[in-house]
Amino acid sequence: MMRGRVDGGGREATLPLTVIGRSGVRAEVEATVDTGFTGSMCLPLDVVQSLSVPFVGQGVAVLADGSTVETSYHRARVLWHGREIAVQVLVTEGGPLVGMTLLRGSVLTVAVSPGGEVTVEEA
């Protein structure tokens, strides 16, 4: 089971995750759970560059407000339910996000209050 917390304002559920790049380089990130994001994961450019993750391609992403942005896609690995799995990462200007594709096959529970517990279990 993976555990995280709801932020102090009670607005964002976050999970600590280990992202793995080329040559086993690792980065610890605090990722916001975004159930409106249909992809796997978003990471800021500086994290993607520090991990030297392979470039996959360019594309257009539709944001929550309906606007579109050009972004790049990369391939990384993440520790998920105790195993390393491959994920597609979108480069974004915001902080790390976990989306529904990564959450697929999991049970997400959030105690929605400041400091509330976030758990992700295999379904």
PDB file of C-alpha atoms in Angstrom:
ATOM      1  CA  MET A   1       0.000   0.000   0.000  1.00  0.00           C
ATOM      2  CA  MET A   2       1.236   3.467  -0.855  1.00  0.00           C
ATOM      3  CA  ARG A   3       0.503   6.335   1.522  1.00  0.00           C
ATOM      4  CA  GLY A   4       0.384  10.074   1.092  1.00  0.00           C
ATOM      5  CA  ARG A   5      -1.300  13.115   2.603  1.00  0.00           C
ATOM      6  CA  VAL A   6      -3.773  15.850   1.824  1.00  0.00           C
ATOM      7  CA  ASP A   7      -2.096  19.261   1.928  1.00  0.00           C
ATOM      8  CA  GLY A   8      -2.616  21.717   4.790  1.00  0.00           C
ATOM      9  CA  GLY A   9      -5.363  23.531   2.911  1.00  0.00           C
ATOM     10  CA  GLY A  10      -7.299  20.305   2.390  1.00  0.00           C
ATOM     11  CA  ARG A  11      -7.298  20.791  -1.386  1.00  0.00           C
ATOM     12  CA  GLU A  12      -4.676  18.444  -2.877  1.00  0.00           C
ATOM     13  CA  ALA A  13      -4.027  14.751  -2.307  1.00  0.00           C
ATOM     14  CA  THR A  14      -0.339  13.948  -2.751  1.00  0.00           C
ATOM     15  CA  LEU A  15       1.775  10.802  -2.961  1.00  0.00           C
ATOM     16  CA  PRO A  16       5.542  10.502  -2.527  1.00  0.00           C
ATOM     17  CA  LEU A  17       6.915   8.633  -5.553  1.00  0.00           C
ATOM     18  CA  THR A  18      10.291   7.486  -6.819  1.00  0.00           C
ATOM     19  CA  VAL A  19      10.850   8.180 -10.515  1.00  0.00           C
ATOM     20  CA  ILE A  20      13.721   6.353 -12.211  1.00  0.00           C
ATOM     21  CA  GLY A  21      15.611   7.585 -15.248  1.00  0.00           C
ATOM     22  CA  ARG A  22      18.515   6.422 -17.349  1.00  0.00           C
ATOM     23  CA  SER A  23      21.314   4.567 -15.599  1.00  0.00           C
ATOM     24  CA  GLY A  24      19.104   4.092 -12.532  1.00  0.00           C
ATOM     25  CA  VAL A  25      19.171   7.776 -11.540  1.00  0.00           C
ATOM     26  CA  ARG A  26      16.311   8.390  -9.088  1.00  0.00           C
ATOM     27  CA  ALA A  27      14.258  11.395  -8.079  1.00  0.00           C
ATOM     28  CA  GLU A  28      11.856  11.550  -5.158  1.00  0.00           C
ATOM     29  CA  VAL A  29       8.807  13.649  -6.044  1.00  0.00           C
ATOM     30  CA  GLU A  30       5.627  14.633  -4.246  1.00  0.00           C
ATOM     31  CA  ALA A  31       2.960  14.089  -6.900  1.00  0.00           C
ATOM     32  CA  THR A  32      -0.551  15.516  -6.759  1.00  0.00           C
ATOM     33  CA  VAL A  33      -3.286  12.996  -7.552  1.00  0.00           C
ATOM     34  CA  ASP A  34      -5.287  14.428 -10.479  1.00  0.00           C
ATOM     35  CA  THR A  35      -8.337  12.314 -11.337  1.00  0.00           C
ATOM     36  CA  GLY A  36      -9.126  14.691 -14.203  1.00  0.00           C
ATOM     37  CA  PHE A  37      -5.827  13.848 -15.914  1.00  0.00           C
ATOM     38  CA  THR A  38      -6.217  10.793 -18.137  1.00  0.00           C
ATOM     39  CA  GLY A  39      -2.481  10.188 -18.665  1.00  0.00           C
ATOM     40  CA  SER A  40       0.022   8.499 -16.356  1.00  0.00           C
ATOM     41  CA  MET A  41       2.274  11.224 -15.027  1.00  0.00           C
ATOM     42  CA  CYS A  42       3.353  14.832 -15.500  1.00  0.00           C
ATOM     43  CA  LEU A  43       6.763  16.093 -14.410  1.00  0.00           C
ATOM     44  CA  PRO A  44       8.436  19.502 -14.601  1.00  0.00           C
ATOM     45  CA  LEU A  45      11.204  19.938 -17.172  1.00  0.00           C
ATOM     46  CA  ASP A  46      13.979  20.168 -14.548  1.00  0.00           C
ATOM     47  CA  VAL A  47      13.085  16.714 -13.160  1.00  0.00           C
ATOM     48  CA  VAL A  48      12.895  15.192 -16.656  1.00  0.00           C
ATOM     49  CA  GLN A  49      16.303  16.671 -17.507  1.00  0.00           C
ATOM     50  CA  SER A  50      17.918  15.527 -14.242  1.00  0.00           C
ATOM     51  CA  LEU A  51      16.747  11.955 -14.905  1.00  0.00           C
ATOM     52  CA  SER A  52      17.811  11.988 -18.578  1.00  0.00           C
ATOM     53  CA  VAL A  53      14.661  10.065 -19.484  1.00  0.00           C
ATOM     54  CA  PRO A  54      14.299   9.112 -23.165  1.00  0.00           C
ATOM     55  CA  PHE A  55      12.340  11.455 -25.429  1.00  0.00           C
ATOM     56  CA  VAL A  56       9.333   9.804 -27.116  1.00  0.00           C
ATOM     57  CA  GLY A  57       7.775  12.660 -29.078  1.00  0.00           C
ATOM     58  CA  GLN A  58       5.947  15.978 -29.181  1.00  0.00           C
ATOM     59  CA  GLY A  59       2.218  16.479 -28.869  1.00  0.00           C
ATOM     60  CA  VAL A  60      -0.605  18.722 -27.805  1.00  0.00           C
ATOM     61  CA  ALA A  61      -2.191  18.324 -24.380  1.00  0.00           C
ATOM     62  CA  VAL A  62      -5.611  19.671 -23.396  1.00  0.00           C
ATOM     63  CA  LEU A  63      -5.588  21.286 -19.955  1.00  0.00           C
ATOM     64  CA  ALA A  64      -8.425  21.260 -17.414  1.00  0.00           C
ATOM     65  CA  ASP A  65      -9.550  24.729 -18.520  1.00  0.00           C
ATOM     66  CA  GLY A  66      -9.863  23.549 -22.130  1.00  0.00           C
ATOM     67  CA  SER A  67      -6.757  25.342 -23.382  1.00  0.00           C
ATOM     68  CA  THR A  68      -4.077  23.444 -25.281  1.00  0.00           C
ATOM     69  CA  VAL A  69      -0.310  23.388 -24.857  1.00  0.00           C
ATOM     70  CA  GLU A  70       2.492  21.851 -26.878  1.00  0.00           C
ATOM     71  CA  THR A  71       4.457  19.404 -24.750  1.00  0.00           C
ATOM     72  CA  SER A  72       7.001  16.640 -25.010  1.00  0.00           C
ATOM     73  CA  TYR A  73       6.516  13.019 -23.994  1.00  0.00           C
ATOM     74  CA  HIS A  74       9.207  10.936 -22.332  1.00  0.00           C
ATOM     75  CA  ARG A  75       9.552   7.373 -21.053  1.00  0.00           C
ATOM     76  CA  ALA A  76      10.454   6.879 -17.389  1.00  0.00           C
ATOM     77  CA  ARG A  77      10.022   4.239 -14.722  1.00  0.00           C
ATOM     78  CA  VAL A  78       8.273   4.696 -11.403  1.00  0.00           C
ATOM     79  CA  LEU A  79       8.069   2.563  -8.268  1.00  0.00           C
ATOM     80  CA  TRP A  80       4.398   1.610  -8.120  1.00  0.00           C
ATOM     81  CA  HIS A  81       2.994  -0.975  -5.691  1.00  0.00           C
ATOM     82  CA  GLY A  82       6.572  -2.035  -4.934  1.00  0.00           C
ATOM     83  CA  ARG A  83       7.520  -2.677  -8.574  1.00  0.00           C
ATOM     84  CA  GLU A  84       9.275  -0.652 -11.246  1.00  0.00           C
ATOM     85  CA  ILE A  85       6.898   0.042 -14.113  1.00  0.00           C
ATOM     86  CA  ALA A  86       7.327   2.022 -17.334  1.00  0.00           C
ATOM     87  CA  VAL A  87       5.242   5.185 -17.665  1.00  0.00           C
ATOM     88  CA  GLN A  88       4.784   7.888 -20.260  1.00  0.00           C
ATOM     89  CA  VAL A  89       5.616  11.289 -18.780  1.00  0.00           C
ATOM     90  CA  LEU A  90       4.348  14.631 -20.063  1.00  0.00           C
ATOM     91  CA  VAL A  91       6.539  17.656 -19.419  1.00  0.00           C
ATOM     92  CA  THR A  92       4.526  20.430 -17.759  1.00  0.00           C
ATOM     93  CA  GLU A  93       5.180  23.768 -16.108  1.00  0.00           C
ATOM     94  CA  GLY A  94       3.396  22.745 -12.904  1.00  0.00           C
ATOM     95  CA  GLY A  95       4.385  20.237 -10.286  1.00  0.00           C
ATOM     96  CA  PRO A  96       4.340  16.441 -10.578  1.00  0.00           C
ATOM     97  CA  LEU A  97       0.939  14.847 -11.239  1.00  0.00           C
ATOM     98  CA  VAL A  98      -0.344  11.274 -11.107  1.00  0.00           C
ATOM     99  CA  GLY A  99      -3.197  10.575 -13.512  1.00  0.00           C
ATOM    100  CA  MET A 100      -5.850   7.948 -14.035  1.00  0.00           C
ATOM    101  CA  THR A 101      -3.784   5.737 -16.355  1.00  0.00           C
ATOM    102  CA  LEU A 102      -1.242   5.159 -13.582  1.00  0.00           C
ATOM    103  CA  LEU A 103      -4.030   4.688 -11.020  1.00  0.00           C
ATOM    104  CA  ARG A 104      -5.788   2.059 -13.168  1.00  0.00           C
ATOM    105  CA  GLY A 105      -6.066  -1.211 -11.239  1.00  0.00           C
ATOM    106  CA  SER A 106      -5.783   0.567  -7.893  1.00  0.00           C
ATOM    107  CA  VAL A 107      -8.114   1.648  -5.114  1.00  0.00           C
ATOM    108  CA  LEU A 108      -7.596   5.316  -4.206  1.00  0.00           C
ATOM    109  CA  THR A 109      -8.865   6.449  -0.799  1.00  0.00           C
ATOM    110  CA  VAL A 110      -8.629  10.076   0.314  1.00  0.00           C
ATOM    111  CA  ALA A 111      -9.601  11.523   3.701  1.00  0.00           C
ATOM    112  CA  VAL A 112     -10.397  14.986   2.365  1.00  0.00           C
ATOM    113  CA  SER A 113      -9.319  17.236   5.217  1.00  0.00           C
ATOM    114  CA  PRO A 114      -6.063  19.053   5.982  1.00  0.00           C
ATOM    115  CA  GLY A 115      -3.430  16.385   6.684  1.00  0.00           C
ATOM    116  CA  GLY A 116      -5.862  13.588   5.781  1.00  0.00           C
ATOM    117  CA  GLU A 117      -4.491  10.221   4.720  1.00  0.00           C
ATOM    118  CA  VAL A 118      -4.222   9.201   1.059  1.00  0.00           C
ATOM    119  CA  THR A 119      -3.845   5.506   0.279  1.00  0.00           C
ATOM    120  CA  VAL A 120      -3.416   3.642  -2.995  1.00  0.00           C
ATOM    121  CA  GLU A 121      -3.857  -0.130  -2.912  1.00  0.00           C
ATOM    122  CA  GLU A 122      -3.838  -2.711  -5.665  1.00  0.00           C
ATOM    123  CA  ALA A 123      -7.418  -3.583  -6.646  1.00  0.00           C
TER     124      ALA A 123
END
